[in-house]
Short mmCIF file of N, CA and C in Angstrom, two decimals:
data_model
loop_
_atom_site.label_atom_id
_atom_site.label_comp_id
_atom_site.label_asym_id
_atom_site.label_seq_id
_atom_site.Cartn_x
_atom_site.Cartn_y
_atom_site.Cartn_z
N UNK A 1 0.86 -1.15 0.01
CA UNK A 1 0.02 -0.01 -0.01
C UNK A 1 0.90 1.24 -0.02
N UNK A 2 0.54 2.24 -0.79
CA UNK A 2 1.30 3.46 -0.93
C UNK A 2 1.27 4.27 0.34
N UNK A 3 2.37 4.98 0.62
CA UNK A 3 2.46 5.84 1.77
C UNK A 3 1.59 7.06 1.59
N UNK A 4 0.83 7.48 2.58
CA UNK A 4 -0.02 8.65 2.52
C UNK A 4 0.65 9.78 3.29
N UNK A 5 0.82 10.94 2.62
CA UNK A 5 1.35 12.13 3.28
C UNK A 5 0.38 12.69 4.24
N UNK A 6 0.86 13.39 5.25
CA UNK A 6 -0.02 14.04 6.23
C UNK A 6 -0.43 15.42 5.67
N UNK A 7 -1.66 15.78 6.01
CA UNK A 7 -2.21 17.11 5.56
C UNK A 7 -1.39 18.19 6.31
N UNK A 8 -1.45 19.40 5.68
CA UNK A 8 -0.90 20.56 6.32
C UNK A 8 -1.97 21.18 7.22
N UNK A 9 -1.59 21.49 8.42
CA UNK A 9 -2.55 22.07 9.38
C UNK A 9 -2.19 23.51 9.67
N UNK A 10 -3.21 24.41 9.60
CA UNK A 10 -3.03 25.79 9.95
C UNK A 10 -4.03 26.16 11.01
N UNK A 11 -3.57 26.84 12.10
CA UNK A 11 -4.50 27.29 13.11
C UNK A 11 -4.88 28.73 12.84
N UNK A 12 -6.18 28.99 12.59
CA UNK A 12 -6.61 30.31 12.15
C UNK A 12 -6.60 31.30 13.30
N UNK A 13 -6.91 30.86 14.47
CA UNK A 13 -6.92 31.79 15.64
C UNK A 13 -6.54 31.01 16.92
N UNK A 14 -6.42 31.76 18.04
CA UNK A 14 -6.05 31.13 19.29
C UNK A 14 -7.21 30.37 19.91
N UNK A 15 -6.89 29.42 20.75
CA UNK A 15 -7.96 28.67 21.45
C UNK A 15 -7.91 27.21 21.12
N UNK A 16 -8.80 26.49 21.82
CA UNK A 16 -8.90 25.03 21.64
C UNK A 16 -9.49 24.72 20.26
N UNK A 17 -8.94 23.70 19.58
CA UNK A 17 -9.40 23.25 18.28
C UNK A 17 -10.05 21.92 18.37
N UNK A 18 -10.87 21.61 17.36
CA UNK A 18 -11.49 20.28 17.29
C UNK A 18 -10.42 19.24 17.03
N UNK A 19 -10.63 18.06 17.63
CA UNK A 19 -9.73 16.95 17.32
C UNK A 19 -10.13 16.37 16.00
N UNK A 20 -9.08 16.00 15.23
CA UNK A 20 -9.33 15.25 13.96
C UNK A 20 -8.21 14.31 13.75
N UNK A 21 -8.52 13.30 12.93
CA UNK A 21 -7.45 12.33 12.60
C UNK A 21 -7.53 12.08 11.10
N UNK A 22 -6.43 11.62 10.60
CA UNK A 22 -6.34 11.30 9.16
C UNK A 22 -6.15 9.79 9.00
N UNK A 23 -6.89 9.21 8.11
CA UNK A 23 -6.73 7.81 7.76
C UNK A 23 -6.79 7.73 6.22
N UNK A 24 -5.57 7.71 5.64
CA UNK A 24 -5.52 7.71 4.15
C UNK A 24 -6.01 9.05 3.64
N UNK A 25 -7.02 9.04 2.79
CA UNK A 25 -7.58 10.30 2.27
C UNK A 25 -8.76 10.74 3.09
N UNK A 26 -9.05 10.05 4.16
CA UNK A 26 -10.21 10.37 5.04
C UNK A 26 -9.78 11.22 6.23
N UNK A 27 -10.59 12.24 6.50
CA UNK A 27 -10.41 13.09 7.66
C UNK A 27 -11.57 12.90 8.57
N UNK A 28 -11.38 12.53 9.80
CA UNK A 28 -12.42 12.28 10.76
C UNK A 28 -12.36 13.32 11.81
N UNK A 29 -13.47 14.08 11.99
CA UNK A 29 -13.55 15.23 12.89
C UNK A 29 -14.34 14.87 14.12
N UNK A 30 -13.93 15.45 15.26
CA UNK A 30 -14.63 15.18 16.53
C UNK A 30 -14.47 13.78 16.96
N UNK A 31 -15.44 13.30 17.75
CA UNK A 31 -15.47 11.95 18.24
C UNK A 31 -16.20 11.10 17.20
N UNK A 32 -15.56 10.90 16.07
CA UNK A 32 -16.20 10.19 14.93
C UNK A 32 -17.54 10.84 14.51
N UNK A 33 -17.63 12.14 14.66
CA UNK A 33 -18.89 12.79 14.34
C UNK A 33 -19.12 12.95 12.85
N UNK A 34 -18.02 13.30 12.14
CA UNK A 34 -18.17 13.50 10.70
C UNK A 34 -16.87 13.08 9.99
N UNK A 35 -17.04 12.42 8.85
CA UNK A 35 -15.90 11.93 8.06
C UNK A 35 -15.96 12.55 6.74
N UNK A 36 -14.83 12.95 6.23
CA UNK A 36 -14.77 13.57 4.89
C UNK A 36 -13.65 12.84 4.10
N UNK A 37 -14.02 12.24 2.96
CA UNK A 37 -13.03 11.61 2.08
C UNK A 37 -12.59 12.61 1.07
N UNK A 38 -11.41 13.22 1.33
CA UNK A 38 -10.96 14.33 0.43
C UNK A 38 -10.84 13.89 -1.01
N UNK A 39 -10.51 12.68 -1.29
CA UNK A 39 -10.34 12.22 -2.65
C UNK A 39 -11.67 12.23 -3.39
N UNK A 40 -12.78 12.01 -2.69
CA UNK A 40 -14.08 12.05 -3.35
C UNK A 40 -14.53 13.49 -3.63
N UNK A 41 -14.03 14.44 -2.88
CA UNK A 41 -14.40 15.84 -3.10
C UNK A 41 -13.49 16.51 -4.16
N UNK A 42 -12.40 15.90 -4.49
CA UNK A 42 -11.50 16.55 -5.45
C UNK A 42 -12.08 16.69 -6.83
N UNK A 43 -11.98 17.82 -7.47
CA UNK A 43 -12.50 18.11 -8.78
C UNK A 43 -11.36 18.65 -9.62
N UNK A 44 -11.72 19.18 -10.80
CA UNK A 44 -10.71 19.74 -11.69
C UNK A 44 -10.41 21.17 -11.30
N UNK A 45 -10.88 21.64 -10.20
CA UNK A 45 -10.64 23.00 -9.69
C UNK A 45 -10.47 22.88 -8.19
N UNK A 46 -9.90 23.85 -7.50
CA UNK A 46 -9.69 23.83 -6.07
C UNK A 46 -11.05 23.76 -5.40
N UNK A 47 -11.12 22.99 -4.31
CA UNK A 47 -12.39 22.75 -3.60
C UNK A 47 -12.14 23.19 -2.10
N UNK A 48 -13.06 23.96 -1.56
CA UNK A 48 -13.02 24.27 -0.14
C UNK A 48 -14.26 23.71 0.54
N UNK A 49 -14.03 22.85 1.55
CA UNK A 49 -15.16 22.26 2.28
C UNK A 49 -15.15 22.83 3.69
N UNK A 50 -16.30 23.40 4.08
CA UNK A 50 -16.44 24.01 5.41
C UNK A 50 -17.06 23.03 6.35
N UNK A 51 -16.43 22.93 7.51
CA UNK A 51 -16.98 22.07 8.62
C UNK A 51 -17.43 23.07 9.70
N UNK A 52 -18.69 23.02 10.04
CA UNK A 52 -19.26 23.99 11.04
C UNK A 52 -19.96 23.23 12.15
N UNK A 53 -20.29 23.96 13.22
CA UNK A 53 -21.07 23.44 14.28
C UNK A 53 -22.44 24.18 14.27
N UNK A 54 -23.51 23.42 14.33
CA UNK A 54 -24.84 24.07 14.24
C UNK A 54 -25.33 24.45 15.66
N UNK A 55 -26.54 24.98 15.75
CA UNK A 55 -27.08 25.47 17.06
C UNK A 55 -27.30 24.38 18.03
N UNK A 56 -27.39 23.10 17.55
CA UNK A 56 -27.57 21.95 18.44
C UNK A 56 -26.22 21.37 18.85
N UNK A 57 -25.12 21.92 18.33
CA UNK A 57 -23.82 21.41 18.73
C UNK A 57 -23.32 20.32 17.80
N UNK A 58 -24.05 20.01 16.75
CA UNK A 58 -23.65 18.97 15.80
C UNK A 58 -22.79 19.53 14.74
N UNK A 59 -21.88 18.69 14.23
CA UNK A 59 -21.02 19.12 13.10
C UNK A 59 -21.83 18.97 11.79
N UNK A 60 -21.56 19.96 10.89
CA UNK A 60 -22.20 19.91 9.61
C UNK A 60 -21.21 20.19 8.51
N UNK A 61 -21.45 19.72 7.31
CA UNK A 61 -20.61 20.11 6.16
C UNK A 61 -21.37 21.26 5.47
N UNK A 62 -20.70 22.34 5.25
CA UNK A 62 -21.30 23.49 4.69
C UNK A 62 -21.76 24.47 5.77
N UNK A 63 -22.06 25.71 5.30
CA UNK A 63 -22.37 26.74 6.25
C UNK A 63 -23.89 26.97 6.38
N UNK A 64 -24.70 26.24 5.66
CA UNK A 64 -26.13 26.46 5.69
C UNK A 64 -26.75 26.54 7.04
N UNK A 65 -26.55 25.49 7.82
CA UNK A 65 -27.09 25.47 9.21
C UNK A 65 -26.01 25.70 10.24
N UNK A 66 -24.83 25.95 9.83
CA UNK A 66 -23.68 26.12 10.73
C UNK A 66 -23.72 27.52 11.40
N UNK A 67 -23.43 27.56 12.66
CA UNK A 67 -23.30 28.84 13.35
C UNK A 67 -21.85 29.31 13.50
N UNK A 68 -20.93 28.32 13.62
CA UNK A 68 -19.50 28.61 13.84
C UNK A 68 -18.65 27.71 12.99
N UNK A 69 -17.59 28.32 12.45
CA UNK A 69 -16.61 27.52 11.75
C UNK A 69 -15.84 26.68 12.76
N UNK A 70 -15.54 25.45 12.35
CA UNK A 70 -14.75 24.53 13.13
C UNK A 70 -13.46 24.25 12.34
N UNK A 71 -13.62 24.00 11.04
CA UNK A 71 -12.49 23.69 10.17
C UNK A 71 -12.84 24.00 8.72
N UNK A 72 -11.84 24.23 7.93
CA UNK A 72 -12.02 24.31 6.51
C UNK A 72 -10.96 23.37 5.89
N UNK A 73 -11.39 22.61 4.88
CA UNK A 73 -10.48 21.67 4.22
C UNK A 73 -10.29 22.19 2.78
N UNK A 74 -9.06 22.48 2.48
CA UNK A 74 -8.66 23.05 1.16
C UNK A 74 -8.09 21.88 0.34
N UNK A 75 -8.80 21.51 -0.73
CA UNK A 75 -8.44 20.38 -1.58
C UNK A 75 -7.96 20.90 -2.90
N UNK A 76 -6.74 20.62 -3.35
CA UNK A 76 -6.25 21.16 -4.63
C UNK A 76 -6.96 20.51 -5.81
N UNK A 77 -6.86 21.17 -6.92
CA UNK A 77 -7.42 20.67 -8.18
C UNK A 77 -6.71 19.35 -8.55
N UNK A 78 -7.40 18.45 -9.20
CA UNK A 78 -6.88 17.19 -9.64
C UNK A 78 -5.79 17.45 -10.67
N UNK A 79 -4.81 16.59 -10.70
CA UNK A 79 -3.80 16.60 -11.73
C UNK A 79 -3.89 15.31 -12.53
N UNK A 80 -3.38 15.38 -13.74
CA UNK A 80 -3.50 14.24 -14.64
C UNK A 80 -2.13 13.92 -15.30
N UNK A 81 -2.00 12.64 -15.64
CA UNK A 81 -0.87 12.25 -16.44
C UNK A 81 -1.40 11.96 -17.82
N UNK A 82 -0.79 12.63 -18.82
CA UNK A 82 -1.24 12.47 -20.20
C UNK A 82 -0.26 11.58 -20.97
N UNK A 83 -0.89 10.63 -21.65
CA UNK A 83 -0.10 9.66 -22.47
C UNK A 83 -0.58 9.69 -23.87
N UNK A 84 0.32 9.99 -24.83
CA UNK A 84 -0.08 10.00 -26.25
C UNK A 84 -0.19 8.56 -26.69
N UNK A 85 -1.27 8.27 -27.41
CA UNK A 85 -1.56 6.95 -27.92
C UNK A 85 -1.59 7.09 -29.49
N UNK A 86 -0.64 6.51 -30.17
CA UNK A 86 -0.66 6.61 -31.65
C UNK A 86 -1.87 5.91 -32.20
N UNK A 87 -2.44 6.51 -33.26
CA UNK A 87 -3.62 5.90 -33.91
C UNK A 87 -3.22 4.76 -34.79
N UNK A 88 -4.14 3.86 -35.00
CA UNK A 88 -3.86 2.82 -35.93
C UNK A 88 -3.84 3.38 -37.32
N UNK A 89 -3.03 2.82 -38.14
CA UNK A 89 -2.95 3.31 -39.53
C UNK A 89 -4.23 3.02 -40.24
N UNK A 90 -4.72 4.06 -40.98
CA UNK A 90 -5.91 3.88 -41.80
C UNK A 90 -5.51 4.08 -43.24
N UNK A 91 -6.02 3.25 -44.09
CA UNK A 91 -5.66 3.31 -45.53
C UNK A 91 -6.66 4.11 -46.27
N UNK A 92 -6.80 5.44 -45.89
CA UNK A 92 -7.72 6.28 -46.58
C UNK A 92 -7.00 6.84 -47.83
N UNK A 93 -7.83 7.34 -48.71
CA UNK A 93 -7.26 7.91 -49.90
C UNK A 93 -6.52 9.22 -49.56
N UNK A 94 -5.35 9.48 -50.12
CA UNK A 94 -4.63 10.71 -49.80
C UNK A 94 -5.41 11.91 -50.30
N UNK A 95 -5.18 13.06 -49.66
CA UNK A 95 -5.81 14.29 -50.07
C UNK A 95 -5.29 14.71 -51.44
N UNK A 96 -6.05 15.52 -52.15
CA UNK A 96 -5.67 15.95 -53.48
C UNK A 96 -4.32 16.55 -53.57
N UNK A 97 -3.94 17.37 -52.60
CA UNK A 97 -2.62 18.04 -52.63
C UNK A 97 -1.54 16.99 -52.42
N UNK A 98 -1.82 15.94 -51.64
CA UNK A 98 -0.81 14.88 -51.46
C UNK A 98 -0.58 14.08 -52.78
N UNK A 99 -1.71 13.85 -53.50
CA UNK A 99 -1.59 13.17 -54.77
C UNK A 99 -0.74 13.97 -55.73
N UNK A 100 -0.95 15.30 -55.74
CA UNK A 100 -0.22 16.14 -56.61
C UNK A 100 1.29 16.10 -56.35
N UNK A 101 1.65 15.92 -55.10
CA UNK A 101 3.05 15.79 -54.74
C UNK A 101 3.59 14.42 -54.85
N UNK A 102 2.73 13.47 -55.11
CA UNK A 102 3.16 12.13 -55.21
C UNK A 102 3.41 11.43 -53.91
N UNK A 103 2.83 11.97 -52.87
CA UNK A 103 3.02 11.46 -51.50
C UNK A 103 2.15 10.15 -51.31
N UNK A 104 2.73 9.20 -50.61
CA UNK A 104 1.99 7.99 -50.27
C UNK A 104 1.79 7.88 -48.76
N UNK A 105 1.66 9.08 -48.09
CA UNK A 105 1.46 9.09 -46.64
C UNK A 105 0.09 8.57 -46.26
N UNK A 106 -0.02 8.10 -45.08
CA UNK A 106 -1.25 7.55 -44.53
C UNK A 106 -1.74 8.48 -43.46
N UNK A 107 -3.08 8.78 -43.47
CA UNK A 107 -3.65 9.66 -42.43
C UNK A 107 -3.55 8.99 -41.08
N UNK A 108 -3.06 9.76 -40.09
CA UNK A 108 -2.94 9.28 -38.70
C UNK A 108 -3.40 10.39 -37.77
N UNK A 109 -4.05 9.95 -36.65
CA UNK A 109 -4.44 10.90 -35.63
C UNK A 109 -3.99 10.29 -34.33
N UNK A 110 -3.35 11.16 -33.56
CA UNK A 110 -2.91 10.71 -32.23
C UNK A 110 -3.94 11.12 -31.18
N UNK A 111 -4.23 10.29 -30.23
CA UNK A 111 -5.11 10.64 -29.12
C UNK A 111 -4.31 10.73 -27.85
N UNK A 112 -4.89 11.44 -26.88
CA UNK A 112 -4.23 11.60 -25.60
C UNK A 112 -5.08 10.97 -24.53
N UNK A 113 -4.50 10.04 -23.77
CA UNK A 113 -5.23 9.44 -22.68
C UNK A 113 -4.91 10.21 -21.39
N UNK A 114 -5.90 10.63 -20.64
CA UNK A 114 -5.67 11.42 -19.41
C UNK A 114 -6.07 10.50 -18.23
N UNK A 115 -5.08 10.23 -17.36
CA UNK A 115 -5.32 9.44 -16.18
C UNK A 115 -5.15 10.37 -14.95
N UNK A 116 -6.23 10.35 -14.08
CA UNK A 116 -6.21 11.16 -12.89
C UNK A 116 -5.17 10.65 -11.91
N UNK A 117 -4.34 11.48 -11.42
CA UNK A 117 -3.31 11.09 -10.39
C UNK A 117 -3.99 11.00 -9.03
N UNK A 118 -3.51 10.09 -8.18
CA UNK A 118 -4.08 10.01 -6.81
C UNK A 118 -3.87 11.29 -6.04
N UNK A 119 -4.80 11.63 -5.21
CA UNK A 119 -4.66 12.86 -4.38
C UNK A 119 -3.49 12.70 -3.41
N UNK A 120 -2.61 13.64 -3.39
CA UNK A 120 -1.50 13.71 -2.40
C UNK A 120 -2.03 14.50 -1.24
N UNK A 121 -2.24 13.80 -0.10
CA UNK A 121 -2.79 14.49 1.08
C UNK A 121 -1.85 15.48 1.61
N UNK A 122 -0.54 15.49 1.23
CA UNK A 122 0.38 16.57 1.59
C UNK A 122 0.01 17.90 1.00
N UNK A 123 -0.77 17.88 -0.08
CA UNK A 123 -1.22 19.09 -0.76
C UNK A 123 -2.54 19.64 -0.19
N UNK A 124 -3.16 18.89 0.70
CA UNK A 124 -4.45 19.26 1.34
C UNK A 124 -4.11 20.09 2.61
N UNK A 125 -4.87 21.13 2.84
CA UNK A 125 -4.68 21.96 4.02
C UNK A 125 -5.94 21.94 4.85
N UNK A 126 -5.76 21.73 6.14
CA UNK A 126 -6.89 21.77 7.13
C UNK A 126 -6.64 23.02 7.92
N UNK A 127 -7.59 23.98 7.90
CA UNK A 127 -7.54 25.18 8.68
C UNK A 127 -8.50 24.98 9.83
N UNK A 128 -7.91 25.07 11.05
CA UNK A 128 -8.69 24.87 12.29
C UNK A 128 -9.03 26.20 12.95
N UNK A 129 -10.32 26.33 13.33
CA UNK A 129 -10.78 27.50 14.03
C UNK A 129 -11.01 27.14 15.50
N UNK A 130 -10.95 28.12 16.34
CA UNK A 130 -11.24 27.89 17.79
C UNK A 130 -12.62 27.44 18.00
N UNK A 131 -12.81 26.44 18.90
CA UNK A 131 -14.20 25.96 19.21
C UNK A 131 -14.62 26.49 20.55
N UNK A 132 -13.95 27.44 21.13
CA UNK A 132 -14.29 27.94 22.44
C UNK A 132 -15.35 28.98 22.31
#
């Protein structure tokens, strides 16, 4: 199994912070109150996930019912590895200008295969806010 890097942690302000642990690409906040799989949230653009506490004291994802920030998870845009794949040769008739030049070239098109790279948790930042 591949080694998973630890997230970068930033403390936004002074005071007690929520406990969290990292397990692979998963971040578990509080006493197993809420789990976020950062790899599932990663898109082709940077993603910011807000973890808040609502008026009942429960953790929520998003600010809709949240009263106070607890943490923000900053997930970088996905990266890709591109591999050129040569096209199979097709025996199409040459274009008129090729015939004029006496060329016997074959039409070929190259495609590019894009494979999403695994999320490097070392590129993820968890910003912790005071819970006091």
